Amino acid sequence: MAAGFKTVEPLEYYRRFLKENCRPDGRELGEFRTTTVNIGSISTADGSALVKLGNTTVICGVKAEFAAPPTDAPDKGYVVPNVDLPPLCSSKFRSGPPGEEAQVASQFIADVIENSQIIQKEDLCISPGKLPEVTINEETALAEVNLKKKNYLNIRTHPVATSFAVFDDTLLIVDPTGEEEHLATGTLTIVMDEEGKLCCLHKPGGSGLTGAKLQDCMSRAVTRHKEVKKLMDEVIKSMKPK
Amino acid sequence: MPGDHRRIRGPEESQPPQLYAADEGEAPAARDPTRLRPVYARAGLLSQAKGSAYLEAGGTKVLCAVSGPRQVEGGERGGGPAGAGGEAPAALRGRLLCDFRRAPFAGRRRRAPPGGGEERELALALQEALEPAVRLGRYPRAQLEVSALLLEDGGSALAAALTAAALALADAGVEMYDLVVGCGLSRAPEPAPTWLLDPTRLEEERAAAGLTVALMPVLNQVAGLLGSGEGGPTESWAEAVRLGLEGCQRLYPVLQQCLVRAARRRGAAASP
């Protein structure tokens, strides 16, 4: 009977849970889903990572190549991020050129990299003549021409993103699932840096938020950053140096 | 890519470091030509897809998902004789739409997303091999979408994709006559031209010829065959096909177990 109600009136069904300050999957309003991180699974990529947040799974690979630098910045390299949302992930996506969501996500990642200065493009320069390009990024290893000897890329910061959803213009929930995002009246993503600096804030339309609520979101993002940073440190430590 | 404003663009030309590297000189180790790499198969891992499967064989990792049946745009009128077993007439039969994608980090060289001809050829090969196994007559005016994503290419990618696709279809509950099992082969170059079963990436790169066979194990019928290269005399090709079919038969029990486990997991999740 509950399943029928859920199909016919998904918003009402959801509101009933929110009134009790919890969600259908049993989480509190401010609770995150289990996060798992795994690195180095794809051996053909120079670096790879697999991250699972509840049911959302993302795999990321990095490949480095040589390219001539742009004429207006002869000592910089390129970082080329691209997000691909294949029809595998959800029935919303069709095969073919990247749709709107994929393009928005790619641009978002490009902005985060740019703003947080994860990788200084100057680091990517081998000599003001040739330097490598990276497509789709995260953890990396930089290859010199001697393939046996690889250097790790200098990662300056570790930005972590936290997402929120706004319901009925007032209620704020953390880490929404796909269904919750669909029913929400607004979504918000905050990317925080290590020193508590804001890298990027993404709020595509939706209901407005007061300043106080925004501050609350940012403080939650800072706590989340600490948790995720701990996880990443563990994973990187367990990685055997090649 | 000129004019591709949907993706963030890098520099116009870029070369992989392998071009400049000193030659590796890694020759693939000698091995038993009939050995199959251990396979890890798991069905039912994507919550949003109707059916899904993940297959890992040596270094090759493939993920496949099935969605549908969905209504085909542009309905067709009926007509023509009805098929056996009360199925819809030929004009009303369902369609299988296959999509094969290679992740840009899957191979040695970065492959930009619009993969061009190769991906389409492999998608067509997938469709041709899966069609004989699926009872499309039971899904009139509908289409089933199968999408395969190659995460890492460690050799015999098409064979792994075929097997994963068949597992995903079975996991989705699509009516099938039988599973389709794929097996790859490659012929080492002179001076010792033998056919090797389930080649690794290194063996495939140095091969003179390659072959992928798809078999329906219980019915013992070949569902698909795709080969190219200089294979030598015809007897050599016939021997290769036989070797491939044996390999497929050996793989079948693993896939059966995988499906049983997936069904048990689904049953356990549904009961409380």
Coordinates of C-alpha atoms in Angstrom, one line a residue:
Chain A
M1 CA 0.0 0.0 0.0
A2 CA 2.9 2.3 0.8
A3 CA 4.4 1.5 -2.6
G4 CA 1.2 2.5 -4.3
F5 CA 1.0 5.8 -2.4
K6 CA 4.6 6.5 -3.2
T7 CA 4.0 6.2 -7.0
V8 CA 0.8 8.3 -7.0
E9 CA 1.8 11.0 -4.6
P10 CA 5.6 11.0 -4.2
L11 CA 5.8 14.4 -2.7
E12 CA 3.2 13.7 0.0
Y13 CA 4.9 10.4 0.8
Y14 CA 8.1 12.2 1.2
R15 CA 6.7 15.0 3.4
R16 CA 5.4 12.4 5.9
F17 CA 8.9 11.3 6.5
L18 CA 10.3 14.8 6.7
K19 CA 7.8 15.7 9.4
E20 CA 9.4 13.0 11.6
N21 CA 12.8 14.4 10.7
C22 CA 14.0 11.4 8.8
R23 CA 14.1 10.1 5.2
P24 CA 12.8 6.9 3.5
D25 CA 16.1 5.2 3.6
G26 CA 16.4 5.7 7.3
R27 CA 18.9 8.6 7.4
E28 CA 18.7 11.7 9.5
L29 CA 18.3 15.0 7.6
G30 CA 22.0 15.8 8.1
E31 CA 23.4 12.3 7.6
F32 CA 25.6 11.2 4.7
R33 CA 25.5 7.9 2.9
T34 CA 28.4 5.4 3.1
T35 CA 31.3 6.5 1.1
T36 CA 33.8 4.1 -0.4
V37 CA 37.0 5.1 -2.2
N38 CA 39.2 2.8 -4.3
I39 CA 42.3 3.8 -6.3
G40 CA 44.5 2.3 -9.0
S41 CA 42.0 -0.2 -10.4
I42 CA 42.5 0.6 -14.1
S43 CA 46.0 -0.3 -15.1
T44 CA 45.8 1.2 -18.6
A45 CA 45.2 4.6 -17.1
D46 CA 48.0 6.5 -15.5
G47 CA 45.9 7.0 -12.5
S48 CA 42.3 6.0 -11.6
A49 CA 39.8 6.2 -8.8
L50 CA 36.5 4.7 -8.0
V51 CA 34.1 6.5 -5.5
K52 CA 30.8 5.2 -4.3
L53 CA 28.4 7.4 -2.4
G54 CA 25.4 5.2 -1.5
N55 CA 24.3 4.0 -5.0
T56 CA 26.0 6.7 -6.9
T57 CA 29.2 5.3 -8.4
V58 CA 31.8 7.3 -10.3
I59 CA 34.9 6.0 -12.0
C60 CA 37.6 8.4 -13.0
G61 CA 40.7 7.9 -15.1
V62 CA 43.7 10.1 -15.9
K63 CA 45.8 9.9 -19.0
A64 CA 48.8 12.1 -19.6
E65 CA 50.0 13.1 -23.0
F66 CA 52.5 15.5 -24.5
A67 CA 51.3 18.6 -26.3
A68 CA 52.7 22.0 -27.3
P69 CA 51.8 24.7 -24.9
P70 CA 49.5 27.5 -25.9
T71 CA 51.3 30.5 -27.4
D72 CA 49.9 32.9 -24.8
A73 CA 51.1 30.8 -21.9
P74 CA 54.3 29.0 -22.9
D75 CA 54.9 27.6 -19.4
K76 CA 51.5 26.1 -18.7
G77 CA 50.0 22.8 -19.4
Y78 CA 46.5 21.6 -19.9
V79 CA 44.1 19.9 -17.6
V80 CA 41.1 18.7 -19.6
P81 CA 38.2 17.3 -17.5
N82 CA 35.3 15.5 -19.2
V83 CA 32.3 13.9 -17.6
D84 CA 30.6 11.2 -19.5
L85 CA 27.1 10.1 -18.5
P86 CA 26.4 6.9 -20.5
P87 CA 22.9 5.4 -20.8
L88 CA 24.1 2.8 -18.3
C89 CA 23.8 5.2 -15.4
S90 CA 20.2 6.1 -15.8
S91 CA 17.3 5.9 -18.2
K92 CA 17.4 9.7 -18.5
F93 CA 20.5 9.6 -20.6
R94 CA 20.7 8.6 -24.3
S95 CA 23.7 7.5 -26.3
G96 CA 25.2 10.1 -28.5
P97 CA 26.9 13.4 -27.8
P98 CA 27.0 14.6 -24.2
G99 CA 23.7 16.1 -23.1
E100 CA 23.1 19.1 -20.9
E101 CA 23.8 17.4 -17.6
A102 CA 27.1 16.0 -18.8
Q103 CA 28.2 19.4 -20.1
V104 CA 27.2 21.2 -16.9
A105 CA 29.2 18.6 -14.9
S106 CA 32.2 18.9 -17.1
Q107 CA 32.2 22.7 -16.8
F108 CA 31.7 22.4 -13.0
I109 CA 34.8 20.2 -12.7
A110 CA 36.8 22.5 -14.9
D111 CA 35.8 25.4 -12.6
V112 CA 36.7 23.6 -9.4
I113 CA 40.1 22.7 -10.8
E114 CA 40.7 26.2 -11.9
N115 CA 39.6 27.8 -8.6
S116 CA 41.1 25.4 -6.2
Q117 CA 44.4 25.3 -8.0
I118 CA 44.7 21.5 -7.4
I119 CA 47.4 21.3 -10.1
Q120 CA 49.4 24.3 -11.0
K121 CA 49.6 24.3 -14.8
E122 CA 53.2 25.4 -14.5
D123 CA 54.0 22.1 -12.8
L124 CA 52.9 20.3 -16.0
C125 CA 55.6 22.0 -18.0
I126 CA 58.5 19.9 -18.9
S127 CA 60.4 22.6 -20.8
P128 CA 58.9 25.6 -22.4
G129 CA 58.2 23.6 -25.5
K130 CA 56.5 20.4 -24.7
L131 CA 54.1 19.5 -21.9
P132 CA 51.5 16.9 -21.0
E133 CA 47.7 17.1 -21.1
V134 CA 45.4 15.3 -18.8
T135 CA 41.9 14.1 -19.7
I136 CA 39.4 13.4 -16.9
N137 CA 41.2 13.7 -13.7
E138 CA 41.7 12.9 -10.1
E139 CA 44.7 11.0 -8.7
T140 CA 47.5 11.0 -11.1
A141 CA 51.0 9.9 -11.9
L142 CA 53.2 11.9 -14.3
A143 CA 55.2 9.8 -16.7
E144 CA 58.5 11.0 -18.0
V145 CA 59.9 9.6 -21.2
N146 CA 61.4 6.8 -19.3
L147 CA 58.2 4.9 -18.6
K148 CA 59.6 2.9 -15.8
K149 CA 60.1 6.0 -13.6
K150 CA 56.9 7.8 -12.8
N151 CA 56.6 10.9 -10.6
Y152 CA 53.6 11.7 -8.7
L153 CA 51.8 14.9 -9.7
N154 CA 52.0 17.7 -7.2
I155 CA 48.5 17.9 -5.8
R156 CA 48.2 21.1 -3.8
T157 CA 44.8 20.9 -2.3
H158 CA 42.0 18.4 -1.8
P159 CA 38.7 20.0 -2.5
V160 CA 35.7 18.1 -1.3
A161 CA 32.1 18.7 -2.5
T162 CA 29.0 18.5 -0.4
S163 CA 25.5 18.6 -1.9
F164 CA 22.2 19.8 -0.3
A165 CA 18.6 19.9 -1.4
V166 CA 15.9 22.4 -0.4
F167 CA 12.4 21.3 0.2
D168 CA 9.3 23.5 0.1
D169 CA 11.6 26.6 0.3
T170 CA 12.4 25.9 4.0
L171 CA 13.7 22.4 4.8
L172 CA 17.4 21.6 4.1
I173 CA 18.6 18.1 3.6
V174 CA 22.1 16.8 3.1
D175 CA 23.3 14.4 0.4
P176 CA 20.1 13.9 -1.5
T177 CA 19.5 10.7 -3.5
G178 CA 18.3 10.8 -7.1
E179 CA 14.6 10.7 -6.1
E180 CA 15.0 13.4 -3.5
E181 CA 16.8 15.7 -6.0
H182 CA 13.9 15.2 -8.3
L183 CA 11.3 16.2 -5.7
A184 CA 13.3 19.0 -4.3
T185 CA 12.6 22.7 -5.0
G186 CA 16.3 23.5 -5.2
T187 CA 19.7 22.0 -5.0
L188 CA 23.1 23.4 -3.9
T189 CA 26.7 22.1 -4.1
I190 CA 29.5 23.5 -2.1
V191 CA 33.1 22.7 -2.7
M192 CA 35.4 23.4 0.2
D193 CA 39.2 23.5 0.5
E194 CA 41.5 22.3 3.3
E195 CA 41.8 25.7 5.1
G196 CA 38.1 26.1 5.1
K197 CA 38.3 28.2 1.9
L198 CA 35.4 28.1 -0.5
C199 CA 36.4 26.8 -3.9
C200 CA 33.1 26.7 -5.7
L201 CA 29.4 27.1 -5.0
H202 CA 26.9 25.8 -7.5
K203 CA 23.3 26.7 -7.1
P204 CA 21.4 26.4 -10.4
G205 CA 18.2 28.3 -9.7
G206 CA 15.6 26.8 -7.4
S207 CA 14.2 28.3 -4.2
G208 CA 16.2 31.0 -2.4
L209 CA 18.2 30.5 0.8
T210 CA 18.7 33.0 3.6
G211 CA 22.2 34.0 4.6
A212 CA 22.0 32.1 7.9
K213 CA 21.1 28.9 6.1
L214 CA 23.9 29.3 3.7
Q215 CA 26.4 29.7 6.6
D216 CA 25.0 26.6 8.1
C217 CA 25.6 24.7 4.8
M218 CA 29.1 25.9 4.7
S219 CA 29.9 24.8 8.2
R220 CA 28.5 21.4 7.4
A221 CA 30.6 21.3 4.3
V222 CA 33.7 22.0 6.4
T223 CA 33.0 19.0 8.7
R224 CA 32.3 16.8 5.7
H225 CA 35.7 17.8 4.3
K226 CA 37.4 16.6 7.4
E227 CA 35.7 13.2 7.1
V228 CA 36.4 12.7 3.5
K229 CA 40.0 13.9 3.8
K230 CA 40.6 11.3 6.5
L231 CA 39.3 8.6 4.1
M232 CA 41.5 9.9 1.2
D233 CA 44.6 9.9 3.4
E234 CA 44.0 6.3 4.5
V235 CA 43.6 5.3 0.9
I236 CA 46.6 7.1 -0.3
K237 CA 48.7 5.7 2.5
S238 CA 47.7 2.2 1.7
M239 CA 48.7 2.7 -1.9
K240 CA 52.1 1.0 -2.5
P241 CA 54.7 3.3 -3.9
K242 CA 55.5 2.1 -7.4
Chain B
M1 CA 37.8 17.9 -32.0
P2 CA 37.0 20.7 -34.3
G3 CA 33.7 22.3 -33.7
D4 CA 32.8 20.0 -30.7
H5 CA 31.6 22.6 -28.4
R6 CA 29.9 20.2 -26.1
R7 CA 33.1 18.9 -24.6
I8 CA 35.9 20.8 -22.9
R9 CA 38.7 20.9 -25.4
G10 CA 42.3 20.3 -25.0
P11 CA 45.1 21.2 -27.4
E12 CA 44.6 20.3 -31.0
E13 CA 47.3 17.7 -31.1
S14 CA 48.7 15.6 -28.4
Q15 CA 51.0 12.5 -28.3
P16 CA 51.1 9.8 -25.8
P17 CA 54.5 9.5 -24.0
Q18 CA 54.8 5.9 -25.3
L19 CA 55.9 7.3 -28.7
Y20 CA 59.0 8.8 -27.1
A21 CA 59.7 6.1 -24.7
A22 CA 62.6 3.7 -25.3
D23 CA 61.3 0.5 -26.8
E24 CA 59.9 -1.8 -24.0
G25 CA 61.0 -5.0 -25.7
E26 CA 58.4 -6.9 -23.7
A27 CA 57.5 -10.1 -25.5
P28 CA 54.4 -11.9 -24.2
A29 CA 55.5 -14.9 -22.1
A30 CA 55.0 -18.3 -23.7
R31 CA 51.9 -20.1 -22.4
D32 CA 49.5 -22.9 -22.9
P33 CA 47.4 -21.8 -26.0
T34 CA 44.2 -23.2 -24.5
R35 CA 44.3 -21.5 -21.1
L36 CA 41.4 -19.3 -20.1
R37 CA 42.0 -16.4 -17.7
P38 CA 40.0 -16.6 -14.5
V39 CA 36.7 -14.8 -14.8
Y40 CA 34.8 -12.8 -12.2
A41 CA 31.2 -12.2 -13.1
R42 CA 28.5 -10.4 -11.1
A43 CA 25.0 -9.7 -12.1
G44 CA 22.5 -7.2 -10.7
L45 CA 24.7 -4.5 -9.4
L46 CA 23.2 -1.3 -10.9
S47 CA 20.0 -0.3 -9.0
Q48 CA 18.6 1.9 -11.7
A49 CA 19.0 -0.4 -14.7
K50 CA 16.5 -3.3 -15.3
G51 CA 19.4 -5.7 -15.6
S52 CA 23.1 -5.3 -15.3
A53 CA 26.3 -7.3 -15.3
Y54 CA 30.0 -6.7 -14.6
L55 CA 32.6 -9.1 -16.1
E56 CA 36.3 -9.1 -15.3
A57 CA 38.7 -11.5 -17.2
G58 CA 42.3 -10.9 -16.5
G59 CA 42.8 -7.2 -17.3
T60 CA 39.6 -6.7 -19.2
K61 CA 36.7 -5.0 -17.3
V62 CA 33.3 -4.6 -18.9
L63 CA 30.1 -3.2 -17.4
C64 CA 26.8 -3.8 -19.2
A65 CA 23.3 -2.6 -18.5
V66 CA 19.9 -3.4 -20.1
S67 CA 16.9 -1.1 -20.0
G68 CA 13.4 -1.5 -21.5
P69 CA 11.3 -2.8 -23.1
R70 CA 10.4 0.6 -24.2
Q71 CA 8.0 1.7 -27.0
V72 CA 9.6 2.2 -30.4
E73 CA 9.0 5.6 -31.8
G74 CA 7.2 5.4 -35.1
G75 CA 4.9 2.4 -34.8
E76 CA 4.8 -0.1 -37.6
R77 CA 1.6 -1.7 -39.0
G78 CA 1.2 -5.4 -38.5
G79 CA 1.1 -8.0 -41.3
G80 CA 2.9 -11.0 -42.5
P81 CA 2.7 -14.5 -41.1
A82 CA 2.8 -15.1 -37.4
G83 CA 5.9 -16.8 -36.0
A84 CA 6.0 -20.1 -34.3
G85 CA 4.8 -20.4 -30.7
G86 CA 2.3 -17.6 -31.0
E87 CA 4.8 -14.8 -31.4
A88 CA 4.2 -11.6 -33.2
P89 CA 4.6 -11.4 -36.9
A90 CA 7.9 -10.5 -38.3
A91 CA 7.0 -6.8 -38.9
L92 CA 6.0 -6.4 -35.2
R93 CA 9.0 -8.1 -33.6
G94 CA 10.9 -6.2 -31.0
R95 CA 14.3 -4.6 -31.6
L96 CA 17.6 -4.8 -29.8
L97 CA 19.6 -1.6 -29.7
C98 CA 23.2 -2.1 -28.7
D99 CA 25.7 0.5 -27.7
F100 CA 29.3 -0.1 -27.1
R101 CA 31.4 2.5 -25.4
R102 CA 35.1 2.6 -24.7
A103 CA 36.2 4.7 -21.8
P104 CA 38.9 7.2 -22.8
F105 CA 41.3 5.7 -20.3
A106 CA 40.6 2.1 -21.4
G107 CA 43.4 1.5 -23.9
R108 CA 47.0 2.4 -24.0
R109 CA 46.3 5.6 -26.0
R110 CA 43.6 8.1 -24.9
R111 CA 40.6 7.6 -27.2
A112 CA 38.4 10.7 -27.5
P113 CA 34.8 9.9 -26.8
P114 CA 33.2 9.9 -30.2
G115 CA 35.0 6.6 -31.0
G116 CA 33.9 6.5 -34.6
G117 CA 33.7 3.4 -36.7
E118 CA 35.2 0.9 -34.3
E119 CA 32.6 1.4 -31.6
R120 CA 29.8 1.2 -34.1
E121 CA 31.2 -2.0 -35.7
L122 CA 31.4 -3.6 -32.3
A123 CA 28.0 -2.5 -31.3
L124 CA 26.6 -4.0 -34.5
A125 CA 28.5 -7.2 -33.8
L126 CA 27.0 -7.3 -30.3
Q127 CA 23.5 -6.9 -31.8
E128 CA 24.0 -9.6 -34.3
A129 CA 25.3 -12.0 -31.8
L130 CA 22.5 -11.3 -29.2
E131 CA 19.5 -11.4 -31.5
P132 CA 19.4 -15.1 -32.1
A133 CA 19.3 -15.7 -28.3
V134 CA 16.5 -13.2 -27.4
R135 CA 12.9 -14.0 -28.0
L136 CA 12.2 -10.7 -29.7
G137 CA 8.8 -11.9 -30.9
R138 CA 7.6 -11.7 -27.3
Y139 CA 8.2 -7.9 -27.2
P140 CA 6.2 -6.6 -30.1
R141 CA 6.7 -2.9 -31.0
A142 CA 9.2 -2.6 -28.2
Q143 CA 12.9 -2.0 -28.0
L144 CA 15.4 -3.3 -25.6
E145 CA 18.5 -1.2 -25.0
V146 CA 21.8 -2.8 -24.2
S147 CA 24.7 -0.6 -23.4
A148 CA 28.2 -1.9 -22.7
L149 CA 31.0 0.2 -21.2
L150 CA 34.6 -1.0 -21.5
L151 CA 36.5 0.3 -18.5
E152 CA 39.8 -1.4 -19.2
D153 CA 41.0 -3.2 -22.3
G154 CA 43.1 -6.2 -21.3
G155 CA 42.5 -8.3 -24.5
S156 CA 39.4 -9.9 -26.0
A157 CA 37.2 -6.9 -25.2
L158 CA 34.4 -7.8 -27.6
A159 CA 34.1 -11.4 -26.2
A160 CA 33.9 -10.0 -22.7
A161 CA 31.3 -7.5 -23.7
L162 CA 29.2 -10.2 -25.4
T163 CA 29.2 -12.3 -22.3
A164 CA 28.4 -9.4 -20.0
A165 CA 25.5 -8.3 -22.3
A166 CA 24.0 -11.8 -22.3
L167 CA 24.3 -11.9 -18.5
A168 CA 22.7 -8.5 -18.2
L169 CA 19.8 -9.5 -20.4
A170 CA 19.3 -12.6 -18.3
D171 CA 19.4 -10.6 -15.1
A172 CA 16.8 -8.2 -16.6
G173 CA 14.4 -11.1 -17.0
V174 CA 14.3 -10.8 -20.8
E175 CA 13.0 -14.0 -22.4
M176 CA 15.9 -15.8 -24.0
Y177 CA 16.5 -19.2 -25.7
D178 CA 19.9 -19.4 -24.2
L179 CA 22.9 -17.4 -22.9
V180 CA 25.5 -16.2 -25.3
V181 CA 29.1 -16.8 -24.3
G182 CA 31.9 -15.0 -26.1
C183 CA 35.5 -16.0 -26.5
G184 CA 38.5 -14.3 -28.2
L185 CA 41.4 -15.8 -30.1
S186 CA 44.5 -14.4 -31.7
R187 CA 47.1 -15.8 -34.0
A188 CA 50.7 -15.2 -33.0
P189 CA 52.9 -13.8 -35.8
E190 CA 55.6 -15.9 -37.6
P191 CA 57.7 -17.8 -36.7
A192 CA 55.3 -19.8 -34.5
P193 CA 51.8 -19.1 -35.8
T194 CA 49.6 -20.8 -33.2
W195 CA 46.1 -19.7 -32.3
L196 CA 45.9 -18.5 -28.7
L197 CA 42.7 -18.6 -26.7
D198 CA 41.7 -15.5 -24.6
P199 CA 44.7 -13.3 -25.6
T200 CA 46.0 -10.5 -23.4
R201 CA 46.4 -7.0 -24.7
L202 CA 50.1 -7.6 -25.5
E203 CA 49.3 -10.7 -27.5
E204 CA 46.5 -9.0 -29.3
E205 CA 48.7 -6.1 -30.3
R206 CA 51.3 -8.3 -31.8
A207 CA 48.8 -10.7 -33.5
A208 CA 48.6 -11.4 -37.2
A209 CA 44.9 -12.2 -37.0
G210 CA 42.1 -12.0 -34.4
L211 CA 38.8 -13.8 -34.0
T212 CA 35.8 -13.5 -31.7
V213 CA 33.3 -16.4 -31.4
A214 CA 30.0 -16.3 -29.7
L215 CA 28.3 -19.5 -28.8
M216 CA 24.9 -20.5 -27.3
P217 CA 26.2 -23.3 -25.1
V218 CA 23.1 -25.4 -24.4
L219 CA 21.8 -25.2 -28.0
N220 CA 25.4 -25.6 -29.2
Q221 CA 24.8 -23.0 -31.9
V222 CA 27.2 -20.3 -33.0
A223 CA 25.5 -16.9 -32.5
G224 CA 28.2 -14.7 -33.9
L225 CA 31.7 -14.7 -35.5
L226 CA 34.0 -11.8 -36.2
G227 CA 37.5 -12.2 -37.4
S228 CA 40.1 -10.3 -39.4
G229 CA 43.8 -10.6 -40.3
E230 CA 46.1 -13.0 -42.1
G231 CA 45.2 -16.3 -40.7
G232 CA 46.9 -18.6 -43.0
P233 CA 45.1 -21.6 -44.6
T234 CA 41.4 -22.3 -44.1
E235 CA 42.0 -25.3 -41.9
S236 CA 43.8 -22.9 -39.5
W237 CA 40.6 -20.8 -39.2
A238 CA 38.5 -23.9 -38.7
E239 CA 40.7 -25.0 -35.9
A240 CA 40.6 -21.6 -34.3
V241 CA 36.8 -21.7 -34.3
R242 CA 36.8 -25.1 -32.7
L243 CA 39.2 -23.9 -30.0
G244 CA 37.0 -20.9 -29.4
L245 CA 33.8 -23.0 -29.1
E246 CA 35.5 -25.2 -26.5
G247 CA 36.6 -22.1 -24.6
C248 CA 33.0 -20.9 -24.5
Q249 CA 31.7 -24.2 -23.2
R250 CA 34.3 -24.1 -20.4
L251 CA 33.2 -20.7 -19.4
Y252 CA 29.5 -21.5 -19.2
P253 CA 29.3 -23.0 -15.6
V254 CA 30.8 -19.8 -14.1
L255 CA 28.1 -17.7 -15.7
Q256 CA 25.4 -20.1 -14.5
Q257 CA 26.6 -19.8 -10.9
C258 CA 26.8 -16.1 -11.2
L259 CA 23.1 -15.9 -12.3
V260 CA 22.0 -18.2 -9.5
R261 CA 23.8 -16.1 -6.9
A262 CA 22.2 -12.9 -8.3
A263 CA 18.8 -14.5 -8.2
R264 CA 19.3 -15.6 -4.6
R265 CA 20.4 -12.1 -3.6
R266 CA 17.4 -10.6 -5.2
G267 CA 15.1 -13.1 -3.5
A268 CA 16.8 -12.4 -0.1
A269 CA 16.3 -8.6 -0.7
A270 CA 12.7 -9.0 -1.7
S271 CA 11.4 -11.3 1.1
P272 CA 11.7 -9.2 4.3

